[in-house]
Tab-separated table of C-alpha atoms in Angstrom:
chain	number	residue	atom	x	y	z
A	1	MET	CA	9.722	-18.593	-2.949
A	2	GLN	CA	9.815	-17.069	0.496
A	3	GLN	CA	13.043	-15.639	1.871
A	4	PHE	CA	14.031	-13.285	5.091
A	5	ILE	CA	15.630	-10.098	4.267
A	6	ASP	CA	17.701	-8.414	6.978
A	7	ALA	CA	16.756	-4.843	6.391
A	8	ALA	CA	18.331	-3.283	9.412
A	9	PRO	CA	20.210	-4.320	12.792
A	10	GLY	CA	17.597	-6.902	14.540
A	11	ILE	CA	14.968	-6.423	11.652
A	12	ARG	CA	14.122	-9.072	9.344
A	13	LEU	CA	11.401	-8.904	6.692
A	14	TRP	CA	9.410	-11.641	4.954
A	15	THR	CA	9.437	-11.857	1.546
A	16	GLU	CA	7.701	-13.792	-1.281
A	17	GLN	CA	8.714	-14.198	-5.100
A	18	ARG	CA	6.525	-15.529	-8.039
A	19	GLY	CA	7.236	-15.256	-11.630
A	20	ALA	CA	10.288	-16.015	-13.607
A	21	ALA	CA	13.551	-14.815	-11.762
A	22	ASP	CA	14.635	-13.403	-15.028
A	23	ALA	CA	11.533	-11.318	-15.386
A	24	ALA	CA	11.422	-7.244	-14.619
A	25	PRO	CA	10.735	-7.125	-11.085
A	26	LEU	CA	7.443	-5.743	-9.642
A	27	LEU	CA	7.654	-4.649	-5.938
A	28	LEU	CA	4.049	-4.662	-4.047
A	29	ILE	CA	4.161	-2.442	-1.266
A	30	MET	CA	0.781	-2.502	1.260
A	31	GLY	CA	-0.646	-0.084	3.310
A	32	ALA	CA	-0.312	0.568	7.413
A	33	GLN	CA	-0.558	-2.415	9.341
A	34	ALA	CA	-0.948	-4.650	6.451
A	35	THR	CA	1.146	-7.849	5.618
A	36	GLY	CA	2.212	-8.872	2.443
A	37	VAL	CA	-0.326	-11.461	2.027
A	38	GLY	CA	-2.883	-8.437	2.030
A	39	TRP	CA	-2.150	-8.313	-1.622
A	40	PRO	CA	-4.586	-10.985	-2.933
A	41	ASP	CA	-3.576	-14.249	-4.279
A	42	PRO	CA	-5.640	-13.594	-7.409
A	43	LEU	CA	-4.193	-10.335	-8.170
A	44	VAL	CA	-0.519	-11.715	-7.791
A	45	GLU	CA	-1.337	-14.491	-10.090
A	46	SER	CA	-2.444	-12.407	-12.944
A	47	LEU	CA	0.888	-10.103	-12.543
A	48	ALA	CA	3.223	-12.862	-12.299
A	49	PRO	CA	3.219	-14.120	-15.836
A	50	HIS	CA	4.720	-10.741	-16.549
A	51	HIS	CA	6.735	-9.854	-13.766
A	52	ARG	CA	9.021	-11.325	-10.871
A	53	VAL	CA	6.450	-9.992	-8.309
A	54	ILE	CA	7.718	-9.408	-4.791
A	55	ARG	CA	5.319	-8.739	-2.025
A	56	TYR	CA	6.595	-8.611	1.849
A	57	ASP	CA	5.841	-7.884	5.262
A	58	HIS	CA	6.305	-4.424	6.885
A	59	ARG	CA	7.881	-4.035	10.444
A	60	ASP	CA	5.247	-5.063	12.800
A	61	THR	CA	3.270	-6.856	10.369
A	62	GLY	CA	2.894	-10.755	9.675
A	63	ARG	CA	6.437	-12.724	9.799
A	64	SER	CA	8.384	-9.714	10.084
A	65	THR	CA	10.118	-8.410	13.053
A	66	TRP	CA	7.700	-6.671	15.639
A	67	PRO	CA	10.064	-4.172	17.044
A	68	PHE	CA	8.484	-1.050	17.661
A	69	GLU	CA	7.462	-1.292	21.455
A	70	GLU	CA	11.196	-1.577	22.267
A	71	ARG	CA	12.711	0.377	19.263
A	72	PRO	CA	10.502	2.973	17.646
A	73	TYR	CA	11.122	3.959	14.082
A	74	ARG	CA	10.003	6.580	11.581
A	75	ILE	CA	7.595	6.081	8.382
A	76	ALA	CA	10.749	7.144	6.595
A	77	ASP	CA	12.287	3.787	7.736
A	78	LEU	CA	9.403	1.859	6.305
A	79	ALA	CA	10.387	3.489	2.854
A	80	GLU	CA	14.023	2.362	3.234
A	81	ASP	CA	12.882	-1.221	4.062
A	82	ALA	CA	11.539	-1.410	0.816
A	83	ILE	CA	15.080	-0.776	-1.010
A	84	ALA	CA	16.754	-3.201	1.740
A	85	VAL	CA	14.295	-5.992	0.105
A	86	LEU	CA	15.470	-5.012	-3.148
A	87	ASP	CA	18.916	-4.984	-2.205
A	88	GLY	CA	18.415	-8.389	-0.298
A	89	LEU	CA	16.938	-9.908	-3.523
A	90	GLY	CA	19.848	-8.779	-5.758
A	91	ILE	CA	17.433	-6.381	-7.572
A	92	GLU	CA	19.057	-3.025	-9.109
A	93	ARG	CA	15.847	-1.543	-10.147
A	94	ALA	CA	12.112	-2.522	-10.066
A	95	HIS	CA	8.464	-1.207	-10.872
A	96	ILE	CA	6.952	-0.463	-7.660
A	97	VAL	CA	2.942	-0.544	-6.928
A	98	GLY	CA	1.774	1.160	-3.652
A	99	MET	CA	-1.401	1.338	-2.049
A	100	SER	CA	-2.477	3.752	0.695
A	101	LEU	CA	0.757	4.079	3.049
A	102	GLY	CA	2.511	2.097	0.439
A	103	GLY	CA	1.542	4.569	-1.737
A	104	MET	CA	3.531	7.146	0.294
A	105	LEU	CA	6.434	5.211	0.472
A	106	ALA	CA	6.453	4.547	-3.006
A	107	GLN	CA	6.517	8.529	-3.475
A	108	MET	CA	9.391	8.560	-1.214
A	109	LEU	CA	11.401	6.124	-3.347
A	110	LEU	CA	10.413	8.107	-6.180
A	111	ALA	CA	12.120	11.026	-4.565
A	112	ASP	CA	14.939	9.793	-2.678
A	113	HIS	CA	16.165	6.698	-4.837
A	114	PRO	CA	14.629	7.345	-8.472
A	115	ASP	CA	17.802	5.101	-9.712
A	116	ARG	CA	15.916	2.434	-8.105
A	117	VAL	CA	12.480	2.751	-9.710
A	118	LEU	CA	11.595	1.570	-13.203
A	119	SER	CA	7.985	2.831	-12.977
A	120	ALA	CA	5.390	3.375	-10.021
A	121	THR	CA	1.746	2.860	-9.800
A	122	LEU	CA	0.256	4.412	-6.592
A	123	PHE	CA	-3.444	4.583	-5.271
A	124	GLY	CA	-5.530	4.723	-2.499
A	125	THR	CA	-3.201	7.592	-1.146
A	126	CYS	CA	-2.361	11.113	-1.018
A	127	ALA	CA	0.367	13.474	-2.466
A	128	LEU	CA	3.632	13.983	-0.265
A	129	SER	CA	2.997	17.912	-1.454
A	130	THR	CA	2.179	20.933	-0.503
A	131	THR	CA	1.097	21.977	-4.028
A	132	SER	CA	-2.425	23.242	-4.378
A	133	TYR	CA	-5.261	21.380	-6.290
A	134	THR	CA	-6.358	23.050	-9.674
A	135	ARG	CA	-9.799	22.118	-10.759
A	136	PRO	CA	-10.547	21.739	-14.170
A	137	ASP	CA	-12.061	25.326	-14.156
A	138	GLY	CA	-8.760	26.610	-13.301
A	139	SER	CA	-9.580	27.352	-9.767
A	140	THR	CA	-7.318	26.363	-6.913
A	141	VAL	CA	-7.975	24.348	-3.619
A	142	PRO	CA	-5.010	24.179	-0.953
A	143	VAL	CA	-4.216	20.970	0.148
A	144	GLY	CA	-5.597	21.160	3.577
A	145	GLU	CA	-9.030	21.979	1.968
A	146	LEU	CA	-9.168	18.729	-0.023
A	147	PRO	CA	-12.006	16.304	1.128
A	148	GLY	CA	-11.022	14.090	4.344
A	149	ILE	CA	-11.465	10.827	5.324
A	150	ALA	CA	-14.920	9.783	5.455
A	151	PRO	CA	-16.780	9.844	8.973
A	152	GLU	CA	-17.644	6.157	8.920
A	153	VAL	CA	-14.006	5.434	8.602
A	154	LEU	CA	-12.895	7.664	11.434
A	155	GLU	CA	-15.804	6.378	13.623
A	156	LEU	CA	-14.379	2.845	13.079
A	157	TRP	CA	-10.671	3.779	13.405
A	158	ALA	CA	-11.582	5.370	16.891
A	159	ARG	CA	-12.745	2.532	18.466
A	160	PRO	CA	-10.461	1.116	21.076
A	161	MET	CA	-8.798	-2.275	20.019
A	162	GLU	CA	-9.765	-5.044	22.148
A	163	ASP	CA	-8.844	-8.549	21.909
A	164	HIS	CA	-11.884	-10.733	21.904
A	165	GLY	CA	-10.325	-13.944	20.231
A	166	PRO	CA	-9.613	-14.567	16.665
A	167	GLU	CA	-13.341	-15.006	15.653
A	168	ALA	CA	-14.317	-11.782	16.822
A	169	GLU	CA	-11.214	-10.408	15.397
A	170	VAL	CA	-12.281	-11.858	11.907
A	171	ARG	CA	-15.627	-10.290	12.452
A	172	ARG	CA	-13.986	-6.611	13.137
A	173	ARG	CA	-11.675	-6.772	10.004
A	174	LEU	CA	-14.843	-7.716	8.120
A	175	GLU	CA	-16.659	-4.831	9.135
A	176	HIS	CA	-13.668	-2.690	8.546
A	177	TRP	CA	-13.239	-3.907	4.816
A	178	ARG	CA	-16.828	-3.590	4.315
A	179	VAL	CA	-16.619	0.214	5.367
A	180	LEU	CA	-13.260	0.679	3.239
A	181	ALA	CA	-14.537	-1.011	0.172
A	182	GLY	CA	-17.181	1.919	-0.458
A	183	ASP	CA	-20.597	1.702	-1.631
A	184	GLN	CA	-20.372	1.085	-5.631
A	185	LEU	CA	-19.677	-2.847	-5.486
A	186	PRO	CA	-21.220	-5.558	-3.761
A	187	PHE	CA	-19.403	-6.530	-0.658
A	188	ASP	CA	-17.760	-10.117	-0.790
A	189	ALA	CA	-17.872	-11.103	2.635
A	190	GLY	CA	-16.719	-14.592	2.021
A	191	PHE	CA	-13.624	-13.188	0.060
A	192	PHE	CA	-12.613	-10.885	2.758
A	193	ARG	CA	-12.978	-13.612	5.665
A	194	SER	CA	-10.882	-15.884	3.577
A	195	LEU	CA	-8.244	-13.179	3.108
A	196	GLU	CA	-8.227	-12.252	6.858
A	197	GLN	CA	-7.903	-15.949	8.061
A	198	GLY	CA	-5.121	-16.150	5.595
A	199	VAL	CA	-3.652	-13.252	7.011
A	200	ILE	CA	-3.892	-14.431	10.488
A	201	ALA	CA	-2.618	-18.043	9.540
A	202	HIS	CA	0.328	-16.407	8.095
A	203	THR	CA	1.442	-14.276	10.750
A	204	GLY	CA	0.688	-16.979	13.487
A	205	HIS	CA	-1.391	-14.973	15.527
A	206	HIS	CA	-4.464	-12.459	15.421
A	207	ARG	CA	-3.079	-9.577	17.180
A	208	VAL	CA	-2.895	-6.215	15.608
A	209	SER	CA	-0.147	-3.757	15.901
A	210	THR	CA	-0.871	0.094	15.817
A	211	ALA	CA	2.723	0.803	15.465
A	212	HIS	CA	2.471	2.477	12.146
A	213	ALA	CA	-0.359	4.736	13.389
A	214	ARG	CA	2.214	6.113	16.200
A	215	ALA	CA	5.291	6.207	14.314
A	216	ASP	CA	7.097	9.401	13.540
A	217	ASP	CA	5.661	10.859	10.428
A	218	SER	CA	7.675	14.118	10.330
A	219	GLY	CA	9.691	14.770	7.017
A	220	MET	CA	7.348	12.757	4.804
A	221	LEU	CA	6.602	15.869	2.353
A	222	ARG	CA	8.775	15.859	-1.188
A	223	THR	CA	7.076	18.658	-2.664
A	224	GLU	CA	10.149	19.613	-5.021
A	225	GLN	CA	11.456	16.169	-5.671
A	226	LEU	CA	7.928	14.883	-7.101
A	227	ALA	CA	7.542	18.094	-9.214
A	228	ALA	CA	11.071	17.372	-10.561
A	229	ASN	CA	9.936	13.638	-11.092
A	230	ARG	CA	11.347	11.733	-14.305
A	231	VAL	CA	9.903	8.034	-13.475
A	232	PRO	CA	6.995	6.856	-15.073
A	233	VAL	CA	4.122	7.307	-12.635
A	234	LEU	CA	0.283	6.033	-13.082
A	235	VAL	CA	-2.099	7.028	-10.521
A	236	LEU	CA	-5.299	4.790	-10.115
A	237	SER	CA	-8.495	6.470	-9.170
A	238	GLY	CA	-11.015	4.678	-7.127
A	239	PRO	CA	-14.672	6.633	-7.310
A	240	ALA	CA	-15.477	4.618	-4.202
A	241	GLU	CA	-12.377	5.636	-2.138
A	242	PRO	CA	-13.501	6.526	1.141
A	243	VAL	CA	-10.050	7.400	2.715
A	244	PHE	CA	-8.642	9.760	0.256
A	245	PRO	CA	-11.601	10.488	-1.857
A	246	LEU	CA	-11.368	12.473	-5.341
A	247	PRO	CA	-10.045	14.608	-6.129
A	248	HIS	CA	-6.958	13.337	-4.360
A	249	PRO	CA	-5.837	11.074	-7.242
A	250	GLN	CA	-6.151	13.961	-9.802
A	251	HIS	CA	-4.213	16.185	-7.373
A	252	LEU	CA	-1.428	13.855	-6.771
A	253	ALA	CA	-1.295	12.976	-10.679
A	254	GLN	CA	-0.697	17.027	-10.789
A	255	CYS	CA	2.054	17.046	-7.892
A	256	VAL	CA	4.104	14.190	-9.481
A	257	ASN	CA	5.639	15.317	-12.713
A	258	GLY	CA	4.491	13.156	-15.733
A	259	ALA	CA	1.983	11.228	-14.012
A	260	HIS	CA	-1.301	10.377	-15.673
A	261	VAL	CA	-4.745	8.773	-14.300
A	262	VAL	CA	-6.649	5.829	-15.028
A	263	GLU	CA	-10.003	5.265	-12.977
A	264	ILE	CA	-10.713	1.617	-11.653
A	265	PRO	CA	-14.528	1.404	-11.832
A	266	GLY	CA	-15.936	0.762	-8.378
A	267	MET	CA	-12.921	0.600	-6.504
A	268	GLY	CA	-12.746	1.824	-2.919
A	269	HIS	CA	-10.032	1.437	-0.494
A	270	ALA	CA	-9.887	-2.313	-0.849
A	271	LEU	CA	-9.066	-4.970	-3.325
A	272	PRO	CA	-12.242	-7.084	-3.959
A	273	PRO	CA	-12.410	-9.713	-6.528
A	274	ALA	CA	-14.283	-7.472	-8.931
A	275	VAL	CA	-11.379	-5.138	-9.183
A	276	HIS	CA	-8.523	-7.326	-9.797
A	277	THR	CA	-8.495	-7.766	-13.482
A	278	PRO	CA	-8.999	-4.127	-14.446
A	279	LEU	CA	-6.273	-3.183	-11.533
A	280	ALA	CA	-3.920	-5.875	-13.205
A	281	ASP	CA	-4.606	-4.814	-16.718
A	282	ALA	CA	-3.717	-1.100	-15.688
A	283	ILE	CA	-0.506	-1.891	-13.664
A	284	LEU	CA	0.899	-4.364	-16.669
A	285	SER	CA	-0.443	-1.852	-19.369
A	286	HIS	CA	1.818	0.629	-17.670
A	287	THR	CA	4.621	-1.467	-16.783
A	288	ALA	CA	4.636	-2.822	-20.579
A	289	ALA	CA	4.901	0.876	-21.903
A	290	VAL	CA	7.996	1.454	-19.652
A	291	ARG	CA	9.748	-1.822	-20.968
């Protein structure tokens, strides 16, 4: 079922729900510039027998309002949009799953709205904390010295965004996914081509916004609140992750009180078919334990 939610004056967000209406809600929060349909259908379908699964389009993605050029907003507003989605659908509390920027937004929800969160699963992201990382040998690493984004990703992101038509845009996105997926699993070009063709069809055009990269990211740190967390949190570790590589997942779990880490073999910063089953299994094991 599809529905539009009024998140703020002049801001409408596209949402979709799958699964039984009386099942425990599970809100999927995608990364920067990514639509809700960036959550692959097979993964959503594997979660839907157990949950009322909700995915949605951020502002400036998909079928939601694209307001940034006239009315710039803060990253923090995207976190509040997630709460607006729950409010608009009449949901008091939900399990949340956040990938990449979505994982950061999920941390903000843990810190600012813990009463709305049944559990959280975070991956492909970094801690919104200034706490140092403690290695297994007991030595510490300041946050600023943790491994950064892989050079090949930075090079790709530095290229100018030029419109050469929809087919060229699909090819550009395929190259992007090839780099983000890492080098531990065979790259499924057919899957990602179909995914991006679906995103373009869903959106109605092939244009790409850079709003989230330009949005005000001040005030995102939640060091003390995460250290005092009481919500069950699962951190998924991708050994091929090129954006927030190891030990970022371990650091995140250290920063969020009570969090634990599960590795998804071969996973990078993408959701190819090979990770759908282990990813769904990990999420469902976590949410089932909370219920």
